[in-house]
Coordinates of C-alpha atoms and ligand atoms in Angstrom, one line a residue:
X6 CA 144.0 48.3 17.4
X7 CA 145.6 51.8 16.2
X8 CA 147.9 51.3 19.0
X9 CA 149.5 48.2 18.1
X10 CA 152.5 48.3 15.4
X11 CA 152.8 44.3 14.4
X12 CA 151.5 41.4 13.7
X13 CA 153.9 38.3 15.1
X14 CA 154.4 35.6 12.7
X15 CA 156.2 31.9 14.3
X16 CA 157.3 30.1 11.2
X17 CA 158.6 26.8 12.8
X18 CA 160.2 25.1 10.0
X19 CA 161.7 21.2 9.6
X20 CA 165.4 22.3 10.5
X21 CA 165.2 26.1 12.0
X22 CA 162.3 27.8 13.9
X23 CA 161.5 32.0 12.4
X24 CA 159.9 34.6 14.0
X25 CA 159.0 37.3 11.6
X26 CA 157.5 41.0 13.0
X27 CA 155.2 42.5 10.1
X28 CA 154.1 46.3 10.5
X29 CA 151.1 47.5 9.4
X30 CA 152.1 47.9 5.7
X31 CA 152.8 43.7 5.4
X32 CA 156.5 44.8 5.6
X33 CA 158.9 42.5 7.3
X34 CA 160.2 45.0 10.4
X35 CA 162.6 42.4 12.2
X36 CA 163.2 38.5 12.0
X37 CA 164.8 35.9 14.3
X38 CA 165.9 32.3 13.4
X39 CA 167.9 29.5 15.1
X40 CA 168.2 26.1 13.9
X41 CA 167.1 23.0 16.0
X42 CA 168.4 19.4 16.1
X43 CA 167.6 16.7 13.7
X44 CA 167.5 13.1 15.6
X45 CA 168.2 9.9 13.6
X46 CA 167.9 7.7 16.1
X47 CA 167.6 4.5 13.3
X48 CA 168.0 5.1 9.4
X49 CA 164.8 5.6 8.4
X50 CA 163.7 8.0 11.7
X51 CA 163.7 11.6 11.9
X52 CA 162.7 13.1 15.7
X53 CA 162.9 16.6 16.9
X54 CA 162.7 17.5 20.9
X55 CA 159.4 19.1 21.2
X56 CA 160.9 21.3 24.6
X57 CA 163.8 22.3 22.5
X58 CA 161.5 23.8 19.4
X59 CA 159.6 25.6 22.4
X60 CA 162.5 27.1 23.6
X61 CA 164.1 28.0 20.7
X62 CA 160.5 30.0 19.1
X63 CA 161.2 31.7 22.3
X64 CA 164.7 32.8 21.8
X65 CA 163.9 33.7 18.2
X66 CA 160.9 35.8 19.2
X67 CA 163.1 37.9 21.8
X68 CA 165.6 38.1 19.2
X69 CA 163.4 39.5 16.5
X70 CA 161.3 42.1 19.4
X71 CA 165.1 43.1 20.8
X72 CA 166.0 43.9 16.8
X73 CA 162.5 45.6 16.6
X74 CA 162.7 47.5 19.7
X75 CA 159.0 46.0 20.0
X76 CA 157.2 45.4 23.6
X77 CA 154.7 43.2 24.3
X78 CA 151.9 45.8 24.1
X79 CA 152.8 46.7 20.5
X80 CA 151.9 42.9 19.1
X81 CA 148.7 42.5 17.9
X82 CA 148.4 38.8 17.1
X83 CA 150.5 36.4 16.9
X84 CA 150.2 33.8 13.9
X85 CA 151.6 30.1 13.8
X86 CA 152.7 28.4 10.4
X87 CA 154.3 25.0 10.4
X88 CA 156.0 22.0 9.3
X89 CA 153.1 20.1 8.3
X90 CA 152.8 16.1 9.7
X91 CA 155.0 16.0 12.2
X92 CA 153.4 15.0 15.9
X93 CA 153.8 15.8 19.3
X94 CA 152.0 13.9 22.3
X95 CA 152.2 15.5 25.7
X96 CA 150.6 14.9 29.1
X97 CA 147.8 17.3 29.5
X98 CA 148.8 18.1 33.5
X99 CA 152.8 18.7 33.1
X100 CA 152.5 19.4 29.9
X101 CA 155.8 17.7 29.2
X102 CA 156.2 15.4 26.1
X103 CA 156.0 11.7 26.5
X104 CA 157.8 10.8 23.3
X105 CA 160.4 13.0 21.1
X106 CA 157.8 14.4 17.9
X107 CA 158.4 12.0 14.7
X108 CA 158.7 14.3 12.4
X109 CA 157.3 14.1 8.3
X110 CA 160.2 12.4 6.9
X111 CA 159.7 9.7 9.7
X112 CA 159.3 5.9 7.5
X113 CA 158.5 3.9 10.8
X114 CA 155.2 3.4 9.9
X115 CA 155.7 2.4 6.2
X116 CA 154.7 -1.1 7.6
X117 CA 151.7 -0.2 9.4
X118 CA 150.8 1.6 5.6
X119 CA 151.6 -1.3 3.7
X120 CA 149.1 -3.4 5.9
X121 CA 146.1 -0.6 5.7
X122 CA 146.6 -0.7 1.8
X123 CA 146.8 -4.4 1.7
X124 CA 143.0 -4.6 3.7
X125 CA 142.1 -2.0 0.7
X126 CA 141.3 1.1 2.8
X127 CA 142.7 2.9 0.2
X128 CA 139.9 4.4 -1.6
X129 CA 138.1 4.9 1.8
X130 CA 141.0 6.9 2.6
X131 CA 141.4 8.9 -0.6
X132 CA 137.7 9.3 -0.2
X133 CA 137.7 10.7 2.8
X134 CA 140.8 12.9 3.4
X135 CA 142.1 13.7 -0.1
X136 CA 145.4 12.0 0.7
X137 CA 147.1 8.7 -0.4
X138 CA 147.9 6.1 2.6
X139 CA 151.9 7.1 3.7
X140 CA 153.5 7.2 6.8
X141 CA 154.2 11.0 5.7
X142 CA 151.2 11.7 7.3
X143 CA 150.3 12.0 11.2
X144 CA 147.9 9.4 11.9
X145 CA 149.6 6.3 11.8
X146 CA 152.5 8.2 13.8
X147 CA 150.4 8.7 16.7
X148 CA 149.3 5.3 17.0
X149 CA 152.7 4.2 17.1
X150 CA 153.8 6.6 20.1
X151 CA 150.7 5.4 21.7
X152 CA 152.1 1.6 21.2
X153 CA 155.5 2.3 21.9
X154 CA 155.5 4.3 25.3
X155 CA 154.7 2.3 28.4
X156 CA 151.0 3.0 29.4
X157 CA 150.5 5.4 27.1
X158 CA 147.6 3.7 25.4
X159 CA 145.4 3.3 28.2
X160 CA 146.4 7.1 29.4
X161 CA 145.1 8.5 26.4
X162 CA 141.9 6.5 26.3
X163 CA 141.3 8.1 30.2
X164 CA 141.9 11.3 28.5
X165 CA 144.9 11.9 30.2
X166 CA 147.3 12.9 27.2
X167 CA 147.4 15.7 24.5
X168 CA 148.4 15.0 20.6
X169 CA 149.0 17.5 18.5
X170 CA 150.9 18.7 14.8
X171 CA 153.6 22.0 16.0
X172 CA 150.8 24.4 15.8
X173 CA 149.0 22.7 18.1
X174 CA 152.0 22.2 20.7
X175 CA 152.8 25.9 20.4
X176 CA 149.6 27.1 21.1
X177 CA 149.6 24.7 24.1
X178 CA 152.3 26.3 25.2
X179 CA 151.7 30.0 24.3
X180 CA 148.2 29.7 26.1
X181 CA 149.0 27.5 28.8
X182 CA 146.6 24.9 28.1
X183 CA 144.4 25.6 25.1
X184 CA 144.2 22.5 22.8
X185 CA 143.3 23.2 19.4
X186 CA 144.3 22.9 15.7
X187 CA 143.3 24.4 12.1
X188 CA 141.6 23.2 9.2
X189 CA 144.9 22.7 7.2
X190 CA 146.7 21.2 9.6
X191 CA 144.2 18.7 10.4
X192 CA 143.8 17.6 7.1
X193 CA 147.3 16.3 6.8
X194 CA 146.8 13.9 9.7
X195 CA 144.9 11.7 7.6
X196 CA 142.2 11.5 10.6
X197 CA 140.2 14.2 9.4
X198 CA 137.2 14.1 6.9
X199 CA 137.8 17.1 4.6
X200 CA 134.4 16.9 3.0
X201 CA 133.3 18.0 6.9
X202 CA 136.1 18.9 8.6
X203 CA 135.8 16.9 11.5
X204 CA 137.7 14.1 13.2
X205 CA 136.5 10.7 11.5
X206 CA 135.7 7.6 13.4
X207 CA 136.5 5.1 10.6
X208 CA 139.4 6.8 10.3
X209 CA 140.5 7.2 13.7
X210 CA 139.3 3.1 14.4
X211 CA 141.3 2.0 11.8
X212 CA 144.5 4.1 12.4
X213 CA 144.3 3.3 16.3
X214 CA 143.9 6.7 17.2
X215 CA 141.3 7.4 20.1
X216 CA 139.6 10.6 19.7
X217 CA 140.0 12.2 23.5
X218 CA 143.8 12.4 22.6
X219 CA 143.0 15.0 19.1
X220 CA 142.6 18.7 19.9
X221 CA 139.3 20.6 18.8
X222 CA 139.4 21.7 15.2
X223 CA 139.5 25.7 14.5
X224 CA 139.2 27.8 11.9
X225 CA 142.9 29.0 10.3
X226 CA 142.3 32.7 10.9
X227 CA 140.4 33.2 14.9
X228 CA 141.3 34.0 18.7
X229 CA 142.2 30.4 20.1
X230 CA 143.5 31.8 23.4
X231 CA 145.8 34.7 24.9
X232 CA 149.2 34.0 25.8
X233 CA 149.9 33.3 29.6
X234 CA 151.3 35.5 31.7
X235 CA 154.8 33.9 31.8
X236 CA 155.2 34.0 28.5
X237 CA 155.2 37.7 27.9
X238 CA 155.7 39.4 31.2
X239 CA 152.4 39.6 31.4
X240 CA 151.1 40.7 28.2
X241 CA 148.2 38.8 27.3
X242 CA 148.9 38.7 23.2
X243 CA 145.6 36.9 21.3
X244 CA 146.7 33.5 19.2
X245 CA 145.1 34.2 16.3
X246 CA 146.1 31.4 13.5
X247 CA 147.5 28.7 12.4
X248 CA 148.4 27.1 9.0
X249 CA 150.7 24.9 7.4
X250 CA 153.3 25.6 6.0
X251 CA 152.7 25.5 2.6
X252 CA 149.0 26.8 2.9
X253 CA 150.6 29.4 4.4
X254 CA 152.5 30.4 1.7
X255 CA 149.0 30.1 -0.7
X256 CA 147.6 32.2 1.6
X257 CA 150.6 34.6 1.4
X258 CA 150.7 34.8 -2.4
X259 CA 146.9 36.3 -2.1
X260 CA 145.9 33.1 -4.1
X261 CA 142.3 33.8 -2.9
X262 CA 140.4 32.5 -5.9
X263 CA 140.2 29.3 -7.3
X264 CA 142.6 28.3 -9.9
X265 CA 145.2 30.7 -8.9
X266 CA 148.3 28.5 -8.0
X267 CA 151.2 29.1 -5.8
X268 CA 154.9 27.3 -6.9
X269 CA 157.7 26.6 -4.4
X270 CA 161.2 26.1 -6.2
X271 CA 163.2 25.2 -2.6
X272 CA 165.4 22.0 -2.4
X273 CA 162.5 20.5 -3.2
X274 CA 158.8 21.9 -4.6
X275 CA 155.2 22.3 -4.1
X276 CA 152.5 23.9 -6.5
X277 CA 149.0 24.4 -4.6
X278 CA 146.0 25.7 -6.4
X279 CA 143.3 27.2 -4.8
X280 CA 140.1 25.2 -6.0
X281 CA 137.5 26.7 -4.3
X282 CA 134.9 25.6 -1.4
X283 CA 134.0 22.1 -3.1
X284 CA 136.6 19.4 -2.8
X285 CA 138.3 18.2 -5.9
X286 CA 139.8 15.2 -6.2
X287 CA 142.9 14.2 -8.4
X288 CA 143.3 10.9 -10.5
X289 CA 147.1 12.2 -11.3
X290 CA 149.1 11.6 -8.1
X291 CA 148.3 14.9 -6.6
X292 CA 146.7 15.7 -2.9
X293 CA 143.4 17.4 -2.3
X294 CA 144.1 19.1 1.1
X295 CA 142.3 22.2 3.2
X296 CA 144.1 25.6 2.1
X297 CA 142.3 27.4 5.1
X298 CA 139.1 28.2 6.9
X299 CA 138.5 31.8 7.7
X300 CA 134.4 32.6 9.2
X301 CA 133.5 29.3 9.0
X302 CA 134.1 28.8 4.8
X303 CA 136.3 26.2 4.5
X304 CA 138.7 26.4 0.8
X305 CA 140.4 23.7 -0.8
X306 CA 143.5 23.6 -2.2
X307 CA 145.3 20.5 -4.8
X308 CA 148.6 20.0 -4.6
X309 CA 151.4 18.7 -6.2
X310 CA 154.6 16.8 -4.6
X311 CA 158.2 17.6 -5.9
X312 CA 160.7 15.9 -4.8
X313 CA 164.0 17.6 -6.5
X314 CA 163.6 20.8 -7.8
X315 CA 166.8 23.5 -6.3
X316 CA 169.1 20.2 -5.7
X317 CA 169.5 19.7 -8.7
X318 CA 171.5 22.7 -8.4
X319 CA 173.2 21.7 -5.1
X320 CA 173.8 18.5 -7.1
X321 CA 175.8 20.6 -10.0
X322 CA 178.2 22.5 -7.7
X323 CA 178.4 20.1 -5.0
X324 CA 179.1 16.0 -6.9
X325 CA 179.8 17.2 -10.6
X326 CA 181.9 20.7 -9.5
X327 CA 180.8 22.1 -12.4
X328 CA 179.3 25.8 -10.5
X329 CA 181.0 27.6 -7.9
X330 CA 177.3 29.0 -5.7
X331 CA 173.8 28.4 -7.3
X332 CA 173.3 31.9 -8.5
X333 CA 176.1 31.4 -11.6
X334 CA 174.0 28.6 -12.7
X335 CA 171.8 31.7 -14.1
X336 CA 175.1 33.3 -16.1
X337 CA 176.3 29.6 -17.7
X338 CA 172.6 29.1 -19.0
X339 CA 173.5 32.4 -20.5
X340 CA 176.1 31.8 -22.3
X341 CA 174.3 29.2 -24.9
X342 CA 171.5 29.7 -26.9
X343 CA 169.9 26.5 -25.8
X344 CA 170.7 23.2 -24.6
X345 CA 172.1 21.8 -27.6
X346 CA 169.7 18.8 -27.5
X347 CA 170.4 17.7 -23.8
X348 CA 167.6 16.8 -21.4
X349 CA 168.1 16.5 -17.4
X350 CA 165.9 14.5 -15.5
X351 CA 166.6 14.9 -11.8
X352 CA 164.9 11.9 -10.4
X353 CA 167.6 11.2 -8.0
X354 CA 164.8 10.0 -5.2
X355 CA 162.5 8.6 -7.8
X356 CA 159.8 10.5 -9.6
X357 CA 157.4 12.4 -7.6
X358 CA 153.9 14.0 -9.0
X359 CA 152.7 13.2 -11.4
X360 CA 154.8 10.5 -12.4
X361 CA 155.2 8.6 -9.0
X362 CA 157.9 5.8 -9.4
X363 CA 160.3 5.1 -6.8
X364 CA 162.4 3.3 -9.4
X365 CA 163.1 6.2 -11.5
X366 CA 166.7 7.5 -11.6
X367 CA 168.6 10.5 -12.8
X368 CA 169.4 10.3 -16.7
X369 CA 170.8 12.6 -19.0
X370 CA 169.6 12.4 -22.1
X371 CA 170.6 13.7 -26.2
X372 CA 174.0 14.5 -25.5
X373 CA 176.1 14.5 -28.8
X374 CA 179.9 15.6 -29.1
X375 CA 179.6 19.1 -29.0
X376 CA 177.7 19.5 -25.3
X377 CA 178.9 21.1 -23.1
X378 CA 178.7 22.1 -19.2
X379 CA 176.4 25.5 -20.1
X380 CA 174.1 22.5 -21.5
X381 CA 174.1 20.7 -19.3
X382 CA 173.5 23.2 -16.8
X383 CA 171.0 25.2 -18.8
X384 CA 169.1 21.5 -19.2
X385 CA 169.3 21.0 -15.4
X386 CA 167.4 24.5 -14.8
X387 CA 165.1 24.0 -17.5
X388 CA 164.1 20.7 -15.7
X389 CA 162.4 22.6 -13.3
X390 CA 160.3 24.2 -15.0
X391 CA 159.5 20.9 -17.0
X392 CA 158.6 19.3 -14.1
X393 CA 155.9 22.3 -12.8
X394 CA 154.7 22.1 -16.6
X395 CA 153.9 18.0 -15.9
X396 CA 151.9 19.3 -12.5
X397 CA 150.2 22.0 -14.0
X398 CA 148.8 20.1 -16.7
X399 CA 147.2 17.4 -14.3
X400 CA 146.0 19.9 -11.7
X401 CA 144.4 21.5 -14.9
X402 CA 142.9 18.5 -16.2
X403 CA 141.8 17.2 -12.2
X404 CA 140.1 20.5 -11.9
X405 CA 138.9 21.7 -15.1
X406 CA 140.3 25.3 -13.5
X407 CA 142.7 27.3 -16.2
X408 CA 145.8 28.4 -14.8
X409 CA 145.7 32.4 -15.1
X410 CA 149.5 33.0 -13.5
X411 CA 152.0 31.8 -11.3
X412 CA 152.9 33.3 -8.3
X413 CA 156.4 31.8 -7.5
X414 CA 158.7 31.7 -4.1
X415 CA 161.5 29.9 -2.6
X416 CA 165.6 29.9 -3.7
X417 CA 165.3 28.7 -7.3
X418 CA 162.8 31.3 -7.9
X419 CA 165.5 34.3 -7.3
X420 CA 167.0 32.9 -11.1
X421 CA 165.3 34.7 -13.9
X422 CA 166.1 32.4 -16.7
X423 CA 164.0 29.6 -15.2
X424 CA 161.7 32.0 -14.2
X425 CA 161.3 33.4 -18.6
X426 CA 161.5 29.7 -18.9
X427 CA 158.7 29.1 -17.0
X428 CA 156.3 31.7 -18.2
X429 CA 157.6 30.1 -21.7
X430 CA 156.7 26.5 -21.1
X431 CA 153.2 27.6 -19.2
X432 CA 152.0 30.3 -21.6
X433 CA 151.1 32.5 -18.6
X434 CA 152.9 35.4 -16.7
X435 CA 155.0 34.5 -13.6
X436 CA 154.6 36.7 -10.5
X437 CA 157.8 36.9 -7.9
X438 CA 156.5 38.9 -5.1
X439 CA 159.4 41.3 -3.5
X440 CA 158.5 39.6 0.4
X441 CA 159.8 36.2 -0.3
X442 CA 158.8 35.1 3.0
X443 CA 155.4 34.2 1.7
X444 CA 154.7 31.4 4.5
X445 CA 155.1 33.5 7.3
X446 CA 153.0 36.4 5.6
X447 CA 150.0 34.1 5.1
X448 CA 150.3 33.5 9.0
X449 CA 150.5 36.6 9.8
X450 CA 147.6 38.1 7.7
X451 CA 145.2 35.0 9.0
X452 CA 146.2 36.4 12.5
X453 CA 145.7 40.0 11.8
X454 CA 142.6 40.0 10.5
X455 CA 141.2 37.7 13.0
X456 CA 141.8 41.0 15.3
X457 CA 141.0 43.6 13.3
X458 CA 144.7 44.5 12.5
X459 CA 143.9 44.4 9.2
X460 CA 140.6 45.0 8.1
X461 CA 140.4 41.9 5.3
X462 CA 142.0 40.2 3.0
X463 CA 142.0 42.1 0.9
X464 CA 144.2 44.2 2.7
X465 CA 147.4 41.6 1.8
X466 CA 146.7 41.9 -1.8
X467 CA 147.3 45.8 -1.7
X468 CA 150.2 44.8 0.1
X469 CA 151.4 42.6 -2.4
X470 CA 154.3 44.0 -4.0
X471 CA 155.8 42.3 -7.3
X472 CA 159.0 42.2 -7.7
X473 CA 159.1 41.2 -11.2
X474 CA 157.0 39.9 -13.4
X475 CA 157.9 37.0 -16.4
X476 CA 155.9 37.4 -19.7
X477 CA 155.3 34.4 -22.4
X478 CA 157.9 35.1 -25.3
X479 CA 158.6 31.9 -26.9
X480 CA 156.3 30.3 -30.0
X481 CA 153.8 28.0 -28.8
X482 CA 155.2 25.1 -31.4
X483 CA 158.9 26.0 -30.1
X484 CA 157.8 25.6 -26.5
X485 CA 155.8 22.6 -27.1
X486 CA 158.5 21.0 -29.3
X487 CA 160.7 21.5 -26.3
X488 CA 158.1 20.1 -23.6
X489 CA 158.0 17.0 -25.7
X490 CA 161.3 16.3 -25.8
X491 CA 160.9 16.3 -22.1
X492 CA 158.4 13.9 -21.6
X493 CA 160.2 11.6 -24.2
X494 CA 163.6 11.9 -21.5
X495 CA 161.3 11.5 -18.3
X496 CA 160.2 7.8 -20.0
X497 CA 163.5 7.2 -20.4
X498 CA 164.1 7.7 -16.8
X499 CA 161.7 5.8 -15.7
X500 CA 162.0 2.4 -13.6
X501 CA 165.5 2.4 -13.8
X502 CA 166.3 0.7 -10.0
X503 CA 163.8 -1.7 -10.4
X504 CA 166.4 -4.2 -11.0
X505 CA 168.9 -3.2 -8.4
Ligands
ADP618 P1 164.3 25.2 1.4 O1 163.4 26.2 2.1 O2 163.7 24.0 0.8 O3 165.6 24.9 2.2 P2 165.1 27.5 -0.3 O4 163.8 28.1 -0.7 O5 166.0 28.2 0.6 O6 164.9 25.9 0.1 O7 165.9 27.2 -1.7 C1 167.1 26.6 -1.7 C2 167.3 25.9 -3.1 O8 167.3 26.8 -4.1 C3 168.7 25.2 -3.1 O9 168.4 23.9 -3.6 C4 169.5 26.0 -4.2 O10 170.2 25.1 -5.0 C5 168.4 26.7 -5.0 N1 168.8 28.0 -5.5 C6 169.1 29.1 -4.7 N2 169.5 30.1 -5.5 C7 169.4 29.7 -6.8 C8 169.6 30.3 -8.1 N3 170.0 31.5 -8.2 N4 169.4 29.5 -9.2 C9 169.0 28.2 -9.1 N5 168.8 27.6 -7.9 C10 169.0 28.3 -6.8

């Protein structure tokens, strides 16, 4: 391996495909992105062209090896981390796609859900793959391409046809013909038994789904195949992981033992804490989902849904006009000493974990005749870090595991008042790494130590460089005073639409 400089990670994203190059030291040495097409082709439907996210990872992996200066020969591995849900079925001898992929956000099957819950299959569900029934997740998205394209039924019973999440149609691709997915990504198809790890035939009989269509299950971090010929002039590169997205990034925070716990702050958010090799299940609204499988040992991860978290910020400079960028957000919270009393609750889509109500609207709440926009915006940022407090506590209570720290990523995280804000409201330390690009970093790692690129895991943690960390300064009774003022405004938010 000493003569191989990087590891190649493909972070193929919901709206842009990545390919990252990391050298030896876990340092990024080039990156490539391009963007891909949404397709709405009714409200409701999201689709993406399965040939056009092939060839853009390609593009985006010439681009990053032209900025590198990197050949073939010098990759290593190459790692796959992707948008989680979304499906792709494909005809196992051409290899072309027989539908367009129907993507996460996709609500065509919110009917096909609504019927599985009403025949009570919920708790076998729950039960069985740690998930609530929702057409966010793969299953009932298969069976529908399966119904919907001429034949295509009967095809995949004869064994004819592929299905696959994006790591599974990349590596398809990459290896000419190897069909395979990971632990994590199989447990988001709602198919999979995550007490076993292995496709379910309840599951798959009652979501329609016929089991010579679903690719072998792998471990997250292992040589699935080498990359053919035409892909890289002849290099023969060893796939070597896959992960979803957001497992990725777990794995890319080093949150290797249970109870450490990852937080997102993008448009929207996702906390995931590492509970261990037992399954854990939530009675709080949150997911209980595969983090990875490396040698065989298969770690569990809980994890928490948010639905607004950085738009509320969009939402302050774009409708109110009120900020000029995100980033002066940070300076206006500055300028006051607190929020004068004023609460935000963001639930423009409805509350998400813990809360879950679709009814729930955006509220502002305490305002008297001397707030001002500073409050307002300082109350819109402190929301945020309400809202991982309401997590936190359920995937503490779920669990029984104490939350040590918090290792933090994504957009919202670059603000350091939410992030002293945070470690206020939690009463632990905050940890912002200096790679941000946590996602692609767990892929990578899982690929290089399936080679030998780097020895172990523990390998990442030396790499794991902090950029800064947030220390607990507030009184407990100030923070908690705070945090119930909070949870008094979130009530007030709550089934507001219900009406409408
Ligand atoms: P995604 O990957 O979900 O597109 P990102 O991780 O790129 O999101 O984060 C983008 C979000 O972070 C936006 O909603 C933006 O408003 C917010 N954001 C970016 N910088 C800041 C900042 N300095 N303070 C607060 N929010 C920010």
């Amino acid at each position: 391996m000493t003569d191989k400089k990087y590891v190649l990670a493909l972070d193929e994203g919901t709206s842009s495909a990545r390919a990252i190059l990391f050298d030896k030291k876990g340092e990024i040495a080039a990156i490539g992105q391009q963007e891909f097409r949404q397709i709405y082709p009714q409200p409701g439907w999201v689709e993406h062209d399965p040939l056009e996210i092939w060839t853009t990872q390609l593009a985006v992996i010439q681009e990053a090896m032209k900025s590198a200066k990197a050949k073939p020969e010098d990759i290593a591995s190459i790692g796959i981390t992707n948008q989680r849900e979304t499906v792709v079925i494909w005809d196992r001898k051409t290899s072309r796609p027989i539908h367009n992929a129907l993507v996460w956000q996709d609500r065509r099957t919110a009917d096909v859900c609504d019927a599985l819950k009403s025949r009570g299959l919920e708790s076998m569900v729950r039960e069985k793959t740690g998930l609530v029934v929702d057409a966010y997740f793969s299953g009932t998205k298969i069976a529908w391409i399966l119904d919907n394209v001429e034949g295509a039924r009967e095809r995949a019973e004869r064994g004819e046809l592929a299905a696959g999440t994006i790591d599974s149609w990349l590596i398809w691709k990459l290896t000419g013909g190897v069909h395979v997915t990971d632990v994590s990504n199989a447990s988001r198809t709602q198919l999979m038994d995550i007490r076993t790890c292995e496709w379910d035939e309840e599951l798959m009989r009652e979501l329609r789904v016929p089991r010579a269509i679903l690719p072998e299950i792998k471990d997250s971090s292992e040589v699935y195949g080498i990359t053919h010929p035409n892909v890289f002039e002849g290099a023969e590169i060893p796939v070597a992981s896959a992960i979803g997205d957001q497992q990725g990034a777990l794995f890319g925070q080093a949150c290797f033992e249970p109870g450490m716990v990852k937080a997102t702050y993008g448009t929207g958010g996702s906390l995931m804490m590492n509970v261990g090799e037992e399954v854990k299940y939530s009675d709080n609204g949150l997911l209980t989902t595969v983090a990875c499988r490396i040698g065989g040992k298969t770690q569990y991860a809980v994890e928490g849904l948010l639905f607004t978290v950085g738009s509320v910020i969009q939402w302050l400079r774009d409708e109110l006009q009120i900020l000029h960028n995100a980033a002066e957000s940070e300076v206006s919270a500055r300028n006051v000493s607190d929020t004068n009393g004023v609460y935000v609750v963001p639930a423009f889509t409805g509350l998400s974990a813990p809360h879950w109500d679709q009814y729930a609207r955006g509220t502002i709440v305490g305002i008297t005749r001397g707030a001002n926009r500073d409050h307002i915006v300082r109350a819109s940022l402190e929301s945020m870090a309400y809202q991982i407090r309401d997590v936190i506590t359920c995937m503490e209570k779920d669990t029984g595991v104490k939350l040590a720290d918090l290792k933090v990523d994504g957009g919202a995280a670059m603000n350091d008042f939410v992030m002293q804000f945070q470690a206020d409201m939690l009463n632990v330390s905050v940890l912002r790494p200096k790679i941000v690009d946590t996602t692609a970093r767990g892929a990578a790692f899982l690929a290089g130590i399936a080679v030998g690129f780097w020895a172990s895991r523990d390998d990442l943690q030396e790499t794991f460089t902090l950029d800064k960390q947030f220390d607990p300064q507030m009184a407990r009774e100030k923070a908690d005073t705070l945090y119930s003022g909070w949870t008094r405004a979130v009530e007030r938010s709550k089934g507001w639409a219900e009406n409408d």
